[in-house]
Short mmCIF file of C-alpha atoms in Angstrom, two decimals:
data_model
loop_
_atom_site.label_atom_id
_atom_site.label_comp_id
_atom_site.label_asym_id
_atom_site.label_seq_id
_atom_site.Cartn_x
_atom_site.Cartn_y
_atom_site.Cartn_z
CA MET A 1 0.00 0.00 0.00
CA LYS A 2 1.25 3.45 -0.92
CA ASN A 3 1.29 6.17 1.72
CA VAL A 4 2.27 9.74 2.53
CA LYS A 5 5.96 8.88 2.87
CA PHE A 6 5.93 7.44 -0.64
CA ILE A 7 4.48 10.66 -2.07
CA GLU A 8 6.95 12.80 -0.13
CA SER A 9 9.86 10.72 -1.47
CA GLU A 10 8.57 11.22 -5.02
CA LEU A 11 8.37 14.99 -4.50
CA ILE A 12 11.93 15.52 -3.22
CA GLN A 13 13.31 17.00 -6.44
CA LEU A 14 10.33 19.30 -7.03
CA ARG A 15 10.43 20.51 -3.44
CA LYS A 16 14.14 21.17 -3.78
CA LYS A 17 13.43 23.35 -6.82
CA VAL A 18 10.90 25.32 -4.78
CA ASN A 19 13.14 25.68 -1.74
CA ASP A 20 16.29 26.51 -3.73
CA HIS A 21 14.64 28.96 -6.08
CA PRO A 22 16.74 32.10 -6.81
CA LEU A 23 13.68 34.27 -6.21
CA TYR A 24 14.26 34.40 -2.46
CA SER A 25 17.75 35.90 -2.62
CA ASN A 26 16.59 38.51 -5.14
CA LEU A 27 14.16 40.10 -2.68
CA SER A 28 16.52 42.91 -1.73
CA THR A 29 14.45 46.11 -1.98
CA ILE A 30 10.96 47.21 -1.11
CA GLU A 31 10.23 47.38 -4.86
CA ASP A 32 11.18 43.69 -5.15
CA VAL A 33 8.81 42.77 -2.34
CA GLN A 34 6.04 44.84 -3.91
CA ILE A 35 6.38 42.92 -7.18
CA PHE A 36 6.47 39.60 -5.32
CA MET A 37 3.29 40.36 -3.40
CA GLU A 38 1.40 41.74 -6.40
CA TYR A 39 1.85 38.36 -8.14
CA HIS A 40 1.79 36.03 -5.15
CA VAL A 41 -1.47 37.44 -3.77
CA TYR A 42 -3.41 35.35 -6.31
CA ALA A 43 -1.98 32.16 -4.79
CA VAL A 44 -3.09 33.42 -1.38
CA TRP A 45 -6.57 34.07 -2.78
CA ASP A 46 -7.09 30.77 -4.59
CA PHE A 47 -5.78 28.87 -1.57
CA MET A 48 -8.92 29.98 0.24
CA SER A 49 -11.12 28.60 -2.54
CA LEU A 50 -9.27 25.27 -2.33
CA LEU A 51 -9.73 25.29 1.44
CA LYS A 52 -13.45 26.05 1.29
CA SER A 53 -14.04 23.46 -1.42
CA LEU A 54 -12.54 20.86 0.92
CA GLN A 55 -14.80 22.03 3.71
CA ARG A 56 -17.81 21.87 1.41
CA THR A 57 -16.87 18.36 0.28
CA LEU A 58 -15.95 16.88 3.66
CA THR A 59 -18.61 18.51 5.83
CA ASN A 60 -22.27 19.32 5.40
CA ILE A 61 -23.01 23.02 4.98
CA ASN A 62 -26.56 22.39 3.77
CA VAL A 63 -29.72 23.16 5.73
CA PRO A 64 -31.47 20.99 6.87
CA TRP A 65 -28.23 19.38 8.10
CA THR A 66 -27.46 15.68 7.99
CA PRO A 67 -24.25 14.01 9.19
CA ARG A 68 -21.36 13.12 6.91
CA LYS A 69 -19.92 9.62 7.13
CA ASN A 70 -16.29 10.70 7.57
CA GLY A 71 -16.26 12.61 10.84
CA THR A 72 -12.48 12.40 11.09
CA ALA A 73 -11.91 14.21 7.79
CA ALA A 74 -14.59 16.77 8.71
CA ARG A 75 -12.78 17.53 11.95
CA PHE A 76 -9.45 17.89 10.16
CA ILE A 77 -10.73 20.44 7.66
CA ASN A 78 -12.83 22.39 10.18
CA GLU A 79 -9.76 22.89 12.37
CA ILE A 80 -7.81 24.24 9.40
CA VAL A 81 -10.64 26.53 8.22
CA TRP A 82 -10.91 28.06 11.67
CA GLY A 83 -7.25 29.07 11.55
CA GLU A 84 -7.11 30.20 7.92
CA GLU A 85 -10.40 32.08 7.66
CA SER A 86 -10.45 33.72 11.10
CA ASP A 87 -6.90 33.91 12.43
CA ILE A 88 -5.67 36.70 14.71
CA ASN A 89 -3.50 39.42 13.18
CA GLU A 90 -0.73 41.32 14.95
CA LEU A 91 -3.33 43.71 16.43
CA GLY A 92 -5.46 40.91 17.88
CA GLU A 93 -8.15 41.28 15.19
CA ALA A 94 -9.80 38.25 13.61
CA LYS A 95 -9.12 38.17 9.87
CA SER A 96 -8.58 35.67 7.08
CA HIS A 97 -5.01 35.18 5.93
CA PHE A 98 -5.99 36.70 2.58
CA GLU A 99 -7.14 39.90 4.28
CA MET A 100 -3.97 39.94 6.38
CA TYR A 101 -1.95 39.67 3.18
CA ILE A 102 -3.79 42.59 1.59
CA ASP A 103 -3.07 44.63 4.73
CA SER A 104 0.61 43.70 4.35
CA MET A 105 0.54 44.91 0.75
CA ASP A 106 -1.07 48.18 1.74
CA GLN A 107 1.60 48.72 4.40
CA ILE A 108 4.42 48.71 1.82
CA TYR A 109 2.32 50.49 -0.83
CA ALA A 110 2.18 47.50 -3.14
CA ASN A 111 -0.50 47.92 -5.80
CA THR A 112 -3.71 46.20 -4.69
CA ASP A 113 -5.96 47.70 -7.38
CA GLN A 114 -5.81 44.64 -9.62
CA ILE A 115 -6.49 42.01 -6.95
CA LYS A 116 -9.26 44.09 -5.39
CA SER A 117 -10.90 44.60 -8.79
CA PHE A 118 -10.58 40.85 -9.46
CA VAL A 119 -12.21 39.90 -6.15
CA ASN A 120 -14.93 42.54 -6.49
CA SER A 121 -15.82 41.21 -9.95
CA ILE A 122 -16.23 37.73 -8.50
CA LYS A 123 -18.34 39.12 -5.65
CA SER A 124 -20.64 40.68 -8.25
CA GLY A 125 -21.18 37.31 -9.93
CA VAL A 126 -18.53 37.33 -12.64
CA SER A 127 -16.82 33.97 -13.26
CA VAL A 128 -13.20 33.50 -12.23
CA THR A 129 -12.22 33.17 -15.90
CA ASP A 130 -13.94 36.41 -16.91
CA ALA A 131 -12.64 38.24 -13.84
CA ALA A 132 -9.08 37.19 -14.76
CA LYS A 133 -9.59 38.45 -18.32
CA GLY A 134 -11.10 41.67 -17.02
CA VAL A 135 -7.99 42.62 -15.06
CA LYS A 136 -5.63 41.19 -17.72
CA LEU A 137 -3.93 38.67 -15.43
CA ASN A 138 -0.61 37.25 -16.55
CA PRO A 139 -1.08 33.87 -18.33
CA VAL A 140 1.15 32.10 -15.76
CA ILE A 141 -1.08 33.30 -12.93
CA ILE A 142 -4.17 32.28 -14.89
CA ASP A 143 -2.65 28.82 -15.39
CA PHE A 144 -1.94 28.59 -11.64
CA ILE A 145 -5.52 29.50 -10.78
CA ASP A 146 -6.97 27.28 -13.51
CA PHE A 147 -5.14 24.27 -12.09
CA THR A 148 -6.61 24.96 -8.65
CA PHE A 149 -10.14 25.20 -9.99
CA ASP A 150 -9.71 22.15 -12.21
CA VAL A 151 -8.90 20.17 -9.06
CA ILE A 152 -11.88 21.74 -7.30
CA GLU A 153 -14.20 20.88 -10.18
CA SER A 154 -12.96 17.27 -10.21
CA GLY A 155 -14.91 16.79 -6.98
CA LYS A 156 -12.43 14.15 -5.79
CA PRO A 157 -11.74 14.67 -2.08
CA HIS A 158 -8.36 12.91 -2.16
CA CYS A 159 -7.22 15.10 -5.08
CA LEU A 160 -8.37 18.25 -3.30
CA ALA A 161 -6.54 17.13 -0.18
CA SER A 162 -3.37 16.38 -2.15
CA ALA A 163 -3.28 19.79 -3.86
CA PHE A 164 -4.01 21.44 -0.53
CA THR A 165 -1.47 19.43 1.44
CA PHE A 166 1.50 18.89 -0.86
CA GLY A 167 1.04 22.01 -2.96
CA ARG A 168 0.36 24.33 -0.03
CA GLU A 169 0.38 23.30 3.63
CA ASP A 170 3.31 20.88 3.55
CA VAL A 171 5.57 23.13 1.46
CA ILE A 172 4.68 26.62 2.72
CA PRO A 173 6.69 26.57 6.01
CA ASP A 174 9.96 25.74 4.20
CA MET A 175 9.15 28.16 1.39
CA PHE A 176 8.43 31.08 3.70
CA LEU A 177 11.50 30.29 5.83
CA GLU A 178 13.59 30.66 2.68
CA ILE A 179 12.00 34.06 2.01
CA ILE A 180 12.89 35.23 5.51
CA ASN A 181 16.39 33.71 5.58
CA GLN A 182 17.56 34.49 2.06
CA SER A 183 15.90 37.81 1.29
CA LYS A 184 17.92 40.90 2.05
CA THR A 185 14.94 42.68 3.56
CA ASN A 186 15.26 43.44 7.26
CA PRO A 187 12.68 41.71 9.49
CA ASN A 188 13.11 44.60 11.95
CA ASP A 189 12.11 47.16 9.32
CA ASN A 190 8.69 48.39 10.48
CA ARG A 191 7.58 48.76 6.87
CA PHE A 192 7.50 44.95 6.64
CA SER A 193 5.98 44.25 10.06
CA LYS A 194 2.66 42.96 8.72
CA LEU A 195 4.32 40.82 6.05
CA PHE A 196 6.77 39.21 8.46
CA TYR A 197 3.95 38.60 10.92
CA TYR A 198 2.01 36.88 8.12
CA LEU A 199 5.02 34.78 7.05
CA ASN A 200 5.94 33.79 10.60
CA ARG A 201 2.32 32.98 11.40
CA HIS A 202 2.16 30.60 8.44
CA ILE A 203 5.46 28.98 9.41
CA GLU A 204 4.16 28.46 12.94
CA ILE A 205 0.65 27.26 12.13
CA ASP A 206 1.35 25.26 8.98
CA GLY A 207 4.50 23.65 10.33
CA ASP A 208 3.19 22.74 13.76
CA GLU A 209 -0.54 22.29 13.21
CA HIS A 210 -2.07 22.47 9.74
CA GLY A 211 0.69 20.58 7.92
CA PRO A 212 0.50 17.46 10.12
CA ILE A 213 -3.31 17.58 10.11
CA SER A 214 -3.33 17.83 6.30
CA LEU A 215 -1.09 14.79 5.96
CA LYS A 216 -3.48 12.80 8.16
CA MET A 217 -6.36 14.02 6.00
CA VAL A 218 -4.68 12.65 2.85
CA GLU A 219 -4.11 9.29 4.56
CA ASN A 220 -7.72 9.23 5.69
CA LEU A 221 -9.11 10.01 2.23
CA CYS A 222 -6.82 7.71 0.22
CA GLY A 223 -7.07 4.80 2.66
CA ASN A 224 -6.03 1.50 1.08
CA ASP A 225 -6.90 2.56 -2.47
CA ASN A 226 -3.75 2.57 -4.65
CA ILE A 227 -5.59 4.35 -7.47
CA LYS A 228 -6.35 7.24 -5.12
CA TRP A 229 -2.71 7.33 -3.97
CA ASP A 230 -1.57 7.47 -7.61
CA GLU A 231 -3.96 10.31 -8.36
CA ALA A 232 -2.87 12.13 -5.22
CA LEU A 233 0.77 11.88 -6.32
CA GLU A 234 -0.03 13.18 -9.82
CA ILE A 235 -1.87 16.18 -8.38
CA ALA A 236 0.94 16.87 -5.90
CA LYS A 237 3.53 16.93 -8.70
CA LEU A 238 1.40 19.26 -10.79
CA ALA A 239 0.79 21.58 -7.84
CA LEU A 240 4.50 21.99 -7.17
CA SER A 241 5.22 22.46 -10.89
CA LYS A 242 2.68 25.28 -11.02
CA ARG A 243 4.34 26.86 -7.96
CA ILE A 244 7.75 26.73 -9.64
CA ALA A 245 6.32 28.36 -12.78
CA LEU A 246 4.82 31.14 -10.63
CA TRP A 247 8.16 31.66 -8.85
CA ASP A 248 9.92 31.79 -12.25
CA LEU A 249 7.52 34.50 -13.39
CA ILE A 250 7.96 36.58 -10.25
CA ASN A 251 11.74 36.24 -10.32
CA LYS A 252 11.87 37.25 -13.99
CA SER A 253 9.71 40.31 -13.30
CA ILE A 254 11.91 41.36 -10.36
CA MET A 255 15.12 40.97 -12.38
CA GLU A 256 13.67 42.92 -15.31
CA ASN A 257 12.67 45.71 -12.93
CA LYS A 258 16.18 45.77 -11.41
CA LYS A 259 17.66 46.02 -14.92
CA ARG A 260 15.39 48.94 -15.83
CA ALA A 261 16.27 50.68 -12.56
CA SER A 262 20.01 50.31 -13.20
CA ILE A 263 19.66 51.77 -16.70
CA ASN A 264 17.77 54.76 -15.35
CA ILE A 265 20.37 55.62 -12.72
#
């Protein structure tokens, strides 16, 4: 029987590419961080859709309510939703991690017009595809989001859990540690206080709580079914590949901006 350790062993090279990406060491100015956040915010946003689709699939949000068969999986996802959708920010206010990220962007004057317009379009009933076209999202970001929603639309709980776990919760602590350790931005710079709170909060929660819970959720949903384990592995590989492509895009944009800045000096 295949298991979580098997998937993790198969993902070693892809995770290494994520953790060793040159992007982290190129975050040396506030302009670099602005560019990073203006692209990365879409991954923060679609993470919440992945999370809520898992909650919708594994629990019963219908009224009248009836019990789901898999109470263990329901408990796993409800614990994670509580922390991701209503965490406490550095001021003690309850906010989703997406809202905390937007606050972090506002603090360093990153441009939030595009992401706010995108979200407002969706709130008004526009499809994700049309909202992305409306704000002229970069094709790499569109591909990242499309993958997430393709997994959501598959309706397969084990695939949702795999994308969520191996593409997000299990890799985020290491990824964000690299941002903090390799970037040349100063964690003590008050301009980045909200961002570093957000990053450290994710490292703490995902590493100590949500990551281990997510791994148990994958085990619970795949069980003894080798076909499900194979599908979970395929989704995990794709999720990390999409992350690498997003990091490549952000790094390229930062380096192009640095080049323009040096020419204009």
